[in-house]
Amino acid sequence: METTRGAERQRTAAERRRRELLEAADRVVLRDGPQASMNAIAAEAGITKPILYRHFGDKGGLYRALAKRHTDALLSALRAALDAPSERRERVEATLDTYLAAIEARPQVYRFLMHPSDDAAPSPEQGFDVGRHSAPLLRRLGEELGKVIVERVDLGPESEQMARIWGHGIVGMMHAAGDWWLGDRPCSREQLVRSLADLLWGRLAEAGDLPGGQGF
Amino acid sequence: METTRGAERQRTAAERRRRELLEAADRVVLRDGPQASMNAIAAEAGITKPILYRHFGDKGGLYRALAKRHTDALLSALRAALDAPSERRERVEATLDTYLAAIEARPQVYRFLMHPSDDAAPSPEQGFDVGRHSAPLLRRLGEELGKVIVERVDLGPESEQMARIWGHGIVGMMHAAGDWWLGDRPCSREQLVRSLADLLWGRLAEAGDLPGGQGF
DNA sequence: ATATCCCCGTTACTAGCGGTAACAACAGTC
DNA sequence: GACTGTTGTTACCGCTAGTAACGGGGATAT
């Protein structure tokens, strides 16, 4: 009765295959961007389409699996920066810098993560399904940051609601500024990090109005 | 020689037609979301595809024309809120609220503006063309806000750079928080607005650490 | 009046996409 | 040796964006 051992071996073989396919998909996405076709990915992996579909269900499945790898990697790097033993402002700057360094190092990956090209659920459900459409990575980062805030910062009553709002807000700030910065590169990474941290540290409230017309 | 008058009339007729087509496209996008097909739009307008292509070049052209209308409308509403004669904090809150009210009122439009479904330039240029991929609306809002900040807020030296960074950062914060909020609706709009304004007003810097573990 | 030109509109097509059905070949199990 | 499950194939479906190629009608020029 070799059933269990055989099944085991088969399972691990399937998992290894799955990893190979993911790596091939990775290469293609890195080369062709998020609109890489299933045909191209299959060709890169040296096989044909139906195998991909057997492993991942549909294109959304493959992309979700692919995104999870990168998201997990980025998330753990951010967690490390967020857990460093230093002052709050320093940690915030380190986290911003970690994120920006990551997207700077591999812009194609970043682009794929943020723009899965209308992945997953085609969801023929009409009506207002406006949730989930922005990249899942942003949502996840926002939720995680919200958790960190609620458990470390004293925000008084209603702190949980506000912490989640702040989590998503700060992540969005980081993302939008990073996206813009990555396009034109108008300044150094350090300056960007410092400016964003300044914004979070209330410099907008402290700054005086400029003469001529009402202030901001 | 009726040449000029004839050409004139013809031009205005073409422009009226174009507006009609855009309105039909608007209805379809509002109903089907950003993945509305050219066939569906043509059918809604009561004509066939090639006419659309003659008017707008390609799908990206149509979507850009469509997006410009909504973007302009939203932008002018935001400008009005930003120019109100009151205190800075109040103006910031009013602007946030205007944006959130807009996306709340017509989520499908909002979704279309943010996710043009890989529009426009297929740009076969490989390499790092990571600019421009996030919705043009966000970029435009960020730039506009940056301009407003640089001309109204006293940020000392390097103020222009910092103002642009802040513009994109604040817009991104607003967008991400709004997107998340629109999905789960975890709180009222007022509360969201107040929390985001609090964040911009430096409450993160002022808040104390919570006991148990390092602070944020 | 006739011929010219230009624009609106059509039908019919291409190439490529995501996804699937049907079938072939090989493994290990009974 | 028969059976079963996995791995792989080819050939197809329905859809999409986009494009000829052609027909008809109204204004213009002679």
Short mmCIF file of C-alpha atoms (C1' of nucleotides) in Angstrom, two decimals:
data_model
loop_
_atom_site.label_atom_id
_atom_site.label_comp_id
_atom_site.label_asym_id
_atom_site.label_seq_id
_atom_site.Cartn_x
_atom_site.Cartn_y
_atom_site.Cartn_z
CA MET A 1 0.00 0.00 0.00
CA GLU A 2 2.13 2.85 -1.29
CA THR A 3 -0.83 5.16 -1.51
CA THR A 4 0.23 7.77 1.02
CA ARG A 5 3.86 7.92 -0.05
CA GLY A 6 2.86 8.12 -3.71
CA ALA A 7 0.33 10.81 -3.10
CA GLU A 8 2.86 12.73 -1.06
CA ARG A 9 5.47 12.58 -3.75
CA GLN A 10 2.91 13.60 -6.32
CA ARG A 11 1.81 16.54 -4.25
CA THR A 12 5.30 17.86 -3.73
CA ALA A 13 5.97 17.41 -7.43
CA ALA A 14 2.87 19.45 -8.22
CA GLU A 15 3.98 22.15 -5.83
CA ARG A 16 7.40 22.30 -7.40
CA ARG A 17 5.77 22.58 -10.79
CA ARG A 18 3.59 25.33 -9.51
CA ARG A 19 6.63 27.22 -8.30
CA GLU A 20 8.29 26.80 -11.68
CA LEU A 21 5.23 28.12 -13.43
CA LEU A 22 5.08 31.08 -11.10
CA GLU A 23 8.71 31.87 -11.77
CA ALA A 24 8.14 31.72 -15.50
CA ALA A 25 5.12 33.96 -15.12
CA ASP A 26 7.25 36.28 -13.06
CA ARG A 27 9.81 36.60 -15.82
CA VAL A 28 7.16 37.33 -18.43
CA VAL A 29 5.35 39.88 -16.30
CA LEU A 30 8.65 41.55 -15.53
CA ARG A 31 9.35 41.75 -19.25
CA ASP A 32 5.92 42.48 -20.74
CA GLY A 33 4.16 44.26 -17.91
CA PRO A 34 0.81 43.34 -16.38
CA GLN A 35 -0.87 42.74 -19.74
CA ALA A 36 1.27 39.65 -20.32
CA SER A 37 -0.89 37.04 -22.02
CA MET A 38 -1.51 33.53 -20.80
CA ASN A 39 -0.11 32.26 -24.08
CA ALA A 40 3.14 34.11 -23.52
CA ILE A 41 3.45 32.83 -19.97
CA ALA A 42 2.75 29.28 -21.04
CA ALA A 43 5.34 29.57 -23.81
CA GLU A 44 7.92 30.93 -21.37
CA ALA A 45 7.26 27.97 -19.11
CA GLY A 46 7.63 25.63 -22.09
CA ILE A 47 4.08 24.30 -21.95
CA THR A 48 0.61 25.22 -23.19
CA LYS A 49 -2.32 27.12 -21.79
CA PRO A 50 -4.57 24.43 -20.31
CA ILE A 51 -1.88 23.46 -17.82
CA LEU A 52 -1.79 26.97 -16.47
CA TYR A 53 -5.54 26.89 -16.12
CA ARG A 54 -5.43 23.57 -14.31
CA HIS A 55 -2.98 24.99 -11.81
CA PHE A 56 -4.44 28.44 -11.26
CA GLY A 57 -8.06 28.31 -12.40
CA ASP A 58 -8.02 31.50 -14.38
CA LYS A 59 -5.84 34.47 -15.09
CA GLY A 60 -6.94 36.15 -11.89
CA GLY A 61 -5.83 33.13 -9.93
CA LEU A 62 -2.39 33.16 -11.44
CA TYR A 63 -2.04 36.88 -10.89
CA ARG A 64 -3.23 36.59 -7.32
CA ALA A 65 -0.70 33.87 -6.63
CA LEU A 66 1.99 35.95 -8.26
CA ALA A 67 1.01 39.06 -6.36
CA LYS A 68 0.96 37.23 -3.04
CA ARG A 69 4.64 36.36 -3.33
CA HIS A 70 5.75 39.90 -3.91
CA THR A 71 3.27 41.37 -1.49
CA ASP A 72 4.46 39.08 1.28
CA ALA A 73 8.06 39.98 0.59
CA LEU A 74 7.40 43.70 0.62
CA LEU A 75 5.19 43.44 3.67
CA SER A 76 7.82 41.65 5.72
CA ALA A 77 10.42 44.24 4.76
CA LEU A 78 8.06 46.99 5.87
CA ARG A 79 7.32 45.20 9.10
CA ALA A 80 11.02 45.04 9.87
CA ALA A 81 11.38 48.78 9.34
CA LEU A 82 8.29 49.40 11.44
CA ASP A 83 9.64 47.31 14.30
CA ALA A 84 13.08 48.89 14.50
CA PRO A 85 14.04 50.05 18.00
CA SER A 86 14.17 53.81 17.54
CA GLU A 87 12.01 56.87 17.81
CA ARG A 88 8.67 57.09 16.12
CA ARG A 89 9.66 59.64 13.55
CA GLU A 90 12.75 57.67 12.66
CA ARG A 91 10.72 54.52 12.24
CA VAL A 92 8.22 56.26 10.04
CA GLU A 93 10.99 57.60 7.84
CA ALA A 94 12.63 54.19 7.66
CA THR A 95 9.34 52.60 6.62
CA LEU A 96 8.71 55.19 3.93
CA ASP A 97 12.23 54.76 2.68
CA THR A 98 11.92 50.98 2.60
CA TYR A 99 8.80 51.20 0.49
CA LEU A 100 10.26 53.76 -1.88
CA ALA A 101 13.49 51.83 -2.24
CA ALA A 102 11.50 48.74 -3.13
CA ILE A 103 9.46 50.37 -5.85
CA GLU A 104 12.54 52.14 -7.12
CA ALA A 105 14.48 48.91 -7.37
CA ARG A 106 11.84 46.99 -9.31
CA PRO A 107 9.34 49.30 -10.91
CA GLN A 108 7.88 46.62 -13.16
CA VAL A 109 6.99 44.46 -10.20
CA TYR A 110 5.55 47.44 -8.45
CA ARG A 111 3.49 48.33 -11.48
CA PHE A 112 2.14 44.82 -11.68
CA LEU A 113 1.18 44.81 -8.03
CA MET A 114 -0.66 48.10 -8.26
CA HIS A 115 -2.30 47.52 -11.61
CA PRO A 116 -3.34 43.89 -11.95
CA SER A 117 -5.10 44.94 -15.11
CA ASP A 118 -8.61 44.20 -13.96
CA ASP A 119 -7.81 40.84 -12.53
CA ALA A 120 -9.87 38.26 -10.76
CA ALA A 121 -13.60 38.59 -10.44
CA PRO A 122 -15.25 39.63 -13.68
CA SER A 123 -18.25 39.72 -11.35
CA PRO A 124 -21.21 40.10 -13.71
CA GLU A 125 -23.07 41.40 -10.71
CA GLN A 126 -24.17 44.83 -11.71
CA GLY A 127 -24.75 47.56 -9.21
CA PHE A 128 -22.20 49.01 -6.82
CA ASP A 129 -19.38 46.60 -6.27
CA VAL A 130 -16.89 49.37 -5.98
CA GLY A 131 -14.89 47.63 -3.30
CA ARG A 132 -11.68 45.75 -3.99
CA HIS A 133 -10.90 47.33 -7.30
CA SER A 134 -7.84 49.23 -6.30
CA ALA A 135 -4.87 46.97 -5.93
CA PRO A 136 -5.24 44.47 -3.11
CA LEU A 137 -1.74 45.37 -2.03
CA LEU A 138 -2.81 48.85 -0.98
CA ARG A 139 -5.73 47.51 1.00
CA ARG A 140 -3.54 45.03 2.74
CA LEU A 141 -0.88 47.57 3.59
CA GLY A 142 -3.53 49.95 4.86
CA GLU A 143 -5.09 47.33 7.11
CA GLU A 144 -1.74 46.26 8.47
CA LEU A 145 -0.65 49.78 9.21
CA GLY A 146 -3.99 50.44 10.87
CA LYS A 147 -3.43 47.48 13.17
CA VAL A 148 0.03 48.70 14.06
CA ILE A 149 -1.28 52.15 14.87
CA VAL A 150 -4.17 50.99 16.98
CA GLU A 151 -1.94 48.83 19.10
CA ARG A 152 0.86 51.32 19.58
CA VAL A 153 -0.51 54.85 19.46
CA ASP A 154 -2.79 56.41 22.00
CA LEU A 155 -5.62 58.01 20.06
CA GLY A 156 -8.22 58.25 22.77
CA PRO A 157 -11.81 57.07 22.21
CA GLU A 158 -12.84 55.72 18.84
CA SER A 159 -9.18 54.98 18.35
CA GLU A 160 -9.79 51.87 16.29
CA GLN A 161 -11.84 53.62 13.63
CA MET A 162 -9.38 56.45 13.39
CA ALA A 163 -6.40 54.13 13.29
CA ARG A 164 -7.81 52.27 10.31
CA ILE A 165 -8.56 55.50 8.53
CA TRP A 166 -5.05 56.70 9.18
CA GLY A 167 -3.59 53.42 8.05
CA HIS A 168 -5.24 53.62 4.68
CA GLY A 169 -4.62 57.31 4.41
CA ILE A 170 -0.92 57.12 5.15
CA VAL A 171 -0.45 54.18 2.81
CA GLY A 172 -2.27 56.09 0.09
CA MET A 173 -0.10 59.12 0.65
CA MET A 174 3.01 57.01 0.39
CA HIS A 175 1.74 55.27 -2.71
CA ALA A 176 0.62 58.33 -4.63
CA ALA A 177 3.73 60.32 -3.80
CA GLY A 178 5.91 57.35 -4.69
CA ASP A 179 4.13 56.77 -7.95
CA TRP A 180 4.54 60.37 -8.98
CA TRP A 181 8.13 60.49 -7.83
CA LEU A 182 8.99 57.33 -9.73
CA GLY A 183 7.77 58.94 -12.92
CA ASP A 184 9.62 62.24 -13.00
CA ARG A 185 12.25 61.72 -10.30
CA PRO A 186 12.07 65.36 -9.31
CA CYS A 187 14.14 64.96 -6.17
CA SER A 188 16.17 62.53 -4.13
CA ARG A 189 14.60 59.76 -2.12
CA GLU A 190 15.80 61.28 1.12
CA GLN A 191 14.12 64.55 0.38
CA LEU A 192 10.89 62.82 -0.51
CA VAL A 193 10.96 60.82 2.69
CA ARG A 194 11.67 63.87 4.78
CA SER A 195 8.93 65.92 3.13
CA LEU A 196 6.32 63.23 3.65
CA ALA A 197 7.35 62.76 7.25
CA ASP A 198 7.12 66.53 7.72
CA LEU A 199 3.61 66.40 6.34
CA LEU A 200 2.65 63.69 8.79
CA TRP A 201 4.28 65.66 11.59
CA GLY A 202 1.91 68.54 11.24
CA ARG A 203 3.98 71.07 9.35
CA LEU A 204 0.91 71.91 7.31
CA ALA A 205 -0.88 73.13 10.40
CA GLU A 206 2.13 75.06 11.67
CA ALA A 207 3.00 76.80 8.42
CA GLY A 208 1.91 80.41 8.06
CA ASP A 209 -0.07 81.87 5.22
CA LEU A 210 1.71 83.45 2.32
CA PRO A 211 0.91 87.10 1.59
CA GLY A 212 -1.44 87.90 -1.28
CA GLY A 213 -4.82 86.22 -1.26
CA GLN A 214 -6.35 83.92 1.28
CA GLY A 215 -4.20 81.17 2.70
CA PHE A 216 -4.62 77.50 1.97
CA MET B 1 -19.00 80.26 -52.72
CA GLU B 2 -20.65 78.80 -49.64
CA THR B 3 -17.53 77.04 -48.60
CA THR B 4 -16.91 78.70 -45.24
CA ARG B 5 -20.51 78.64 -44.07
CA GLY B 6 -20.93 75.03 -45.14
CA ALA B 7 -17.75 73.93 -43.43
CA GLU B 8 -18.78 75.77 -40.30
CA ARG B 9 -22.16 74.12 -40.15
CA GLN B 10 -20.57 70.77 -40.80
CA ARG B 11 -18.08 71.28 -38.01
CA THR B 12 -20.69 72.19 -35.46
CA ALA B 13 -22.76 69.20 -36.55
CA ALA B 14 -19.74 66.96 -36.00
CA GLU B 15 -19.20 68.45 -32.57
CA ARG B 16 -22.81 67.91 -31.63
CA ARG B 17 -22.52 64.34 -32.82
CA ARG B 18 -19.41 63.92 -30.76
CA ARG B 19 -21.20 65.16 -27.68
CA GLU B 20 -24.04 62.74 -28.32
CA LEU B 21 -21.62 59.87 -28.65
CA LEU B 22 -19.89 60.87 -25.44
CA GLU B 23 -23.19 60.96 -23.61
CA ALA B 24 -24.09 57.52 -24.89
CA ALA B 25 -20.69 56.25 -23.82
CA ASP B 26 -21.27 57.83 -20.46
CA ARG B 27 -24.51 55.95 -19.98
CA VAL B 28 -22.90 52.64 -20.91
CA VAL B 29 -19.88 53.15 -18.69
CA LEU B 30 -22.17 54.13 -15.86
CA ARG B 31 -24.09 50.90 -16.39
CA ASP B 32 -21.37 48.40 -17.27
CA GLY B 33 -18.31 49.82 -15.58
CA PRO B 34 -14.96 50.60 -17.19
CA GLN B 35 -14.86 47.36 -19.17
CA ALA B 36 -17.73 48.53 -21.36
CA SER B 37 -17.06 47.34 -24.90
CA MET B 38 -16.95 49.52 -27.97
CA ASN B 39 -19.73 47.43 -29.44
CA ALA B 40 -21.98 48.14 -26.49
CA ILE B 41 -21.26 51.86 -26.64
CA ALA B 42 -21.93 51.97 -30.37
CA ALA B 43 -25.19 50.09 -29.89
CA GLU B 44 -26.27 52.49 -27.14
CA ALA B 45 -25.57 55.39 -29.47
CA GLY B 46 -27.59 53.64 -32.17
CA ILE B 47 -24.71 53.31 -34.59
CA THR B 48 -21.82 50.91 -35.30
CA LYS B 49 -18.21 50.71 -34.28
CA PRO B 50 -16.30 52.34 -37.15
CA ILE B 51 -18.03 55.64 -36.46
CA LEU B 52 -16.72 55.64 -32.93
CA TYR B 53 -13.25 54.96 -34.23
CA ARG B 54 -13.53 57.78 -36.74
CA HIS B 55 -14.43 60.18 -33.97
CA PHE B 56 -12.07 59.09 -31.23
CA GLY B 57 -9.26 57.15 -32.88
CA ASP B 58 -9.24 54.24 -30.49
CA LYS B 59 -10.71 53.16 -27.20
CA GLY B 60 -8.14 55.13 -25.29
CA GLY B 61 -9.16 58.26 -27.14
CA LEU B 62 -12.80 57.81 -26.27
CA TYR B 63 -11.99 57.08 -22.67
CA ARG B 64 -9.69 60.06 -22.44
CA ALA B 65 -12.38 62.33 -23.82
CA LEU B 66 -14.88 60.84 -21.41
CA ALA B 67 -12.54 61.14 -18.47
CA LYS B 68 -11.74 64.75 -19.24
CA ARG B 69 -15.38 65.76 -18.84
CA HIS B 70 -15.73 64.22 -15.42
CA THR B 71 -12.31 65.25 -14.31
CA ASP B 72 -12.96 68.85 -15.22
CA ALA B 73 -16.25 68.81 -13.37
CA LEU B 74 -14.76 67.31 -10.23
CA LEU B 75 -11.79 69.61 -10.38
CA SER B 76 -13.90 72.73 -10.55
CA ALA B 77 -15.98 71.57 -7.60
CA LEU B 78 -12.81 70.99 -5.62
CA ARG B 79 -11.45 74.37 -6.60
CA ALA B 80 -14.59 76.01 -5.30
CA ALA B 81 -14.22 74.27 -1.96
CA LEU B 82 -10.56 75.20 -1.86
CA ASP B 83 -11.30 78.86 -2.52
CA ALA B 84 -13.99 79.30 0.12
CA PRO B 85 -13.40 82.23 2.45
CA SER B 86 -12.78 80.53 5.74
CA GLU B 87 -9.98 79.14 7.85
CA ARG B 88 -7.47 76.73 6.44
CA ARG B 89 -8.64 73.76 8.40
CA GLU B 90 -12.21 74.40 7.44
CA ARG B 91 -11.27 74.68 3.79
CA VAL B 92 -9.32 71.44 3.93
CA GLU B 93 -12.27 69.67 5.49
CA ALA B 94 -14.64 71.12 2.90
CA THR B 95 -12.39 69.95 0.08
CA LEU B 96 -12.09 66.46 1.48
CA ASP B 97 -15.84 66.34 1.95
CA THR B 98 -16.48 67.54 -1.59
CA TYR B 99 -14.31 64.80 -3.01
CA LEU B 100 -15.83 62.11 -0.85
CA ALA B 101 -19.36 63.25 -1.59
CA ALA B 102 -18.59 63.10 -5.30
CA ILE B 103 -17.28 59.56 -5.23
CA GLU B 104 -20.07 58.52 -2.95
CA ALA B 105 -22.72 59.95 -5.25
CA ARG B 106 -21.46 58.26 -8.40
CA PRO B 107 -19.15 55.38 -7.59
CA GLN B 108 -19.24 53.98 -11.10
CA VAL B 109 -17.94 57.21 -12.56
CA TYR B 110 -15.30 57.33 -9.89
CA ARG B 111 -14.27 53.80 -10.62
CA PHE B 112 -13.99 54.56 -14.29
CA LEU B 113 -11.85 57.60 -13.67
CA MET B 114 -9.46 55.73 -11.41
CA HIS B 115 -9.28 52.54 -13.40
CA PRO B 116 -9.36 53.33 -17.12
CA SER B 117 -8.65 49.66 -17.63
CA ASP B 118 -5.23 50.09 -19.20
CA ASP B 119 -6.24 52.81 -21.55
CA ALA B 120 -4.41 54.81 -24.13
CA ALA B 121 -0.78 54.22 -24.94
CA PRO B 122 0.00 50.55 -25.38
CA SER B 123 3.54 51.98 -25.58
CA PRO B 124 5.56 49.04 -26.91
CA GLU B 125 8.60 50.79 -25.48
CA GLN B 126 10.02 48.32 -23.06
CA GLY B 127 12.05 49.40 -20.09
CA PHE B 128 10.90 51.69 -17.35
CA ASP B 129 7.88 53.60 -18.46
CA VAL B 130 6.33 53.47 -15.05
CA GLY B 131 5.03 57.01 -15.27
CA ARG B 132 1.44 57.80 -16.10
CA HIS B 133 -0.01 54.40 -15.30
CA SER B 134 -1.95 55.39 -12.26
CA ALA B 135 -5.08 57.25 -13.19
CA PRO B 136 -4.41 60.58 -14.82
CA LEU B 137 -6.99 62.09 -12.52
CA LEU B 138 -4.82 61.51 -9.48
CA ARG B 139 -1.81 63.09 -11.11
CA ARG B 140 -3.80 66.07 -12.16
CA LEU B 141 -5.32 66.55 -8.74
CA GLY B 142 -1.91 66.22 -7.15
CA GLU B 143 -0.35 68.81 -9.43
CA GLU B 144 -3.20 71.23 -8.89
CA LEU B 145 -3.09 70.91 -5.15
CA GLY B 146 0.67 71.35 -5.23
CA LYS B 147 0.22 74.61 -7.10
CA VAL B 148 -2.33 75.82 -4.59
CA ILE B 149 -0.05 74.99 -1.70
CA VAL B 150 3.02 76.63 -3.16
CA GLU B 151 1.17 79.85 -3.78
CA ARG B 152 -0.59 80.05 -0.46
CA VAL B 153 1.44 78.34 2.22
CA ASP B 154 4.75 79.54 3.53
CA LEU B 155 7.04 76.54 3.53
CA GLY B 156 10.40 78.28 3.60
CA PRO B 157 13.18 77.35 1.16
CA GLU B 158 12.65 74.53 -1.32
CA SER B 159 8.98 75.22 -0.87
CA GLU B 160 8.09 74.34 -4.44
CA GLN B 161 9.48 70.83 -4.28
CA MET B 162 7.85 70.20 -0.95
CA ALA B 163 4.53 71.63 -2.07
CA ARG B 164 4.37 69.28 -5.03
CA ILE B 165 5.23 66.33 -2.84
CA TRP B 166 2.55 67.33 -0.38
CA GLY B 167 0.04 67.83 -3.16
CA HIS B 168 0.46 64.33 -4.46
CA GLY B 169 0.71 62.90 -0.97
CA ILE B 170 -2.46 64.52 0.29
CA VAL B 171 -4.38 63.58 -2.83
CA GLY B 172 -3.19 60.01 -2.46
CA MET B 173 -4.25 59.97 1.17
CA MET B 174 -7.68 61.23 0.24
CA HIS B 175 -7.99 58.75 -2.59
CA ALA B 176 -6.90 55.65 -0.72
CA ALA B 177 -8.97 56.44 2.34
CA GLY B 178 -11.96 57.22 0.16
CA ASP B 179 -11.58 54.07 -1.84
CA TRP B 180 -11.44 51.94 1.26
CA TRP B 181 -14.30 53.80 2.91
CA LEU B 182 -16.47 53.43 -0.17
CA GLY B 183 -16.04 49.68 0.00
CA ASP B 184 -17.00 48.86 3.59
CA ARG B 185 -18.59 52.13 4.69
CA PRO B 186 -17.24 51.66 8.22
CA CYS B 187 -18.14 55.15 9.40
CA SER B 188 -19.87 58.35 8.45
CA ARG B 189 -18.41 60.76 5.95
CA GLU B 190 -18.05 63.43 8.60
CA GLN B 191 -16.01 61.19 10.79
CA LEU B 192 -13.77 60.22 7.90
CA VAL B 193 -13.22 63.84 6.98
CA ARG B 194 -12.42 64.81 10.53
CA SER B 195 -10.02 61.92 11.02
CA LEU B 196 -8.10 62.72 7.86
CA ALA B 197 -7.91 66.39 8.75
CA ASP B 198 -6.65 65.40 12.19
CA LEU B 199 -3.96 63.35 10.53
CA LEU B 200 -2.90 66.32 8.42
CA TRP B 201 -2.97 68.51 11.49
CA GLY B 202 -0.24 66.58 13.19
CA ARG B 203 -2.16 64.48 15.66
CA LEU B 204 0.14 61.59 14.82
CA ALA B 205 3.12 63.55 16.16
CA GLU B 206 1.26 64.69 19.25
CA ALA B 207 -0.22 61.36 20.26
CA GLY B 208 1.50 59.47 23.02
CA ASP B 209 2.71 55.90 22.91
CA LEU B 210 0.49 53.16 24.19
CA PRO B 211 1.85 51.00 27.00
CA GLY B 212 3.18 47.55 26.18
CA GLY B 213 5.83 47.36 23.51
CA GLN B 214 7.59 50.08 21.59
CA GLY B 215 5.49 52.90 20.25
CA PHE B 216 4.74 53.44 16.59
"C1'" DA C 1 -27.90 69.78 -64.87
"C1'" DT C 2 -23.92 67.18 -64.16
"C1'" DA C 3 -19.86 65.71 -62.22
"C1'" DT C 4 -16.88 65.99 -57.99
"C1'" DC C 5 -15.89 65.53 -53.53
"C1'" DC C 6 -16.40 64.46 -48.85
"C1'" DC C 7 -18.42 62.66 -44.92
"C1'" DC C 8 -21.79 59.35 -42.52
"C1'" DG C 9 -22.89 54.91 -42.20
"C1'" DT C 10 -22.89 50.01 -43.18
"C1'" DT C 11 -21.22 44.87 -43.57
"C1'" DA C 12 -17.69 41.82 -43.20
"C1'" DC C 13 -13.42 40.83 -41.86
"C1'" DT C 14 -8.63 40.12 -39.11
"C1'" DA C 15 -5.79 39.01 -35.16
"C1'" DG C 16 -5.56 38.10 -30.61
"C1'" DC C 17 -7.47 37.39 -26.14
"C1'" DG C 18 -9.28 34.26 -21.99
"C1'" DG C 19 -11.08 29.95 -21.42
"C1'" DT C 20 -12.56 24.98 -22.43
"C1'" DA C 21 -13.65 20.33 -24.43
"C1'" DA C 22 -11.78 16.23 -26.16
"C1'" DC C 23 -8.32 13.30 -26.62
"C1'" DA C 24 -3.31 10.99 -26.09
"C1'" DA C 25 0.26 9.17 -23.19
"C1'" DC C 26 2.36 7.77 -19.07
"C1'" DA C 27 2.64 6.92 -13.93
"C1'" DG C 28 1.52 3.94 -10.01
"C1'" DT C 29 -2.20 0.84 -7.81
"C1'" DC C 30 -5.20 -3.26 -7.56
"C1'" DG D 1 -3.30 -6.91 -17.41
"C1'" DA D 2 -7.10 -3.62 -16.34
"C1'" DC D 3 -7.99 0.77 -13.84
"C1'" DT D 4 -7.30 5.38 -12.36
"C1'" DG D 5 -5.33 9.90 -12.07
"C1'" DT D 6 -2.16 13.28 -13.62
"C1'" DT D 7 0.33 15.75 -17.52
"C1'" DG D 8 0.27 17.18 -21.67
"C1'" DT D 9 -1.56 18.11 -26.35
"C1'" DT D 10 -4.64 20.12 -30.43
"C1'" DA D 11 -8.50 22.37 -31.79
"C1'" DC D 12 -12.03 24.95 -30.82
"C1'" DC D 13 -15.63 28.84 -28.77
"C1'" DG D 14 -17.07 33.50 -27.96
"C1'" DC D 15 -15.42 37.69 -27.21
"C1'" DT D 16 -12.65 41.83 -27.86
"C1'" DA D 17 -10.27 46.05 -30.36
"C1'" DG D 18 -9.55 47.62 -34.63
"C1'" DT D 19 -9.83 47.85 -39.97
"C1'" DA D 20 -10.80 47.51 -44.97
"C1'" DA D 21 -14.12 48.14 -48.49
"C1'" DC D 22 -18.09 49.65 -50.13
"C1'" DG D 23 -22.86 52.41 -50.57
"C1'" DG D 24 -25.49 56.59 -50.31
"C1'" DG D 25 -26.52 61.61 -49.81
"C1'" DG D 26 -25.74 66.41 -49.57
"C1'" DA D 27 -23.02 70.45 -50.61
"C1'" DT D 28 -19.74 72.45 -54.11
"C1'" DA D 29 -17.73 73.78 -58.65
"C1'" DT D 30 -18.25 74.02 -63.67
#
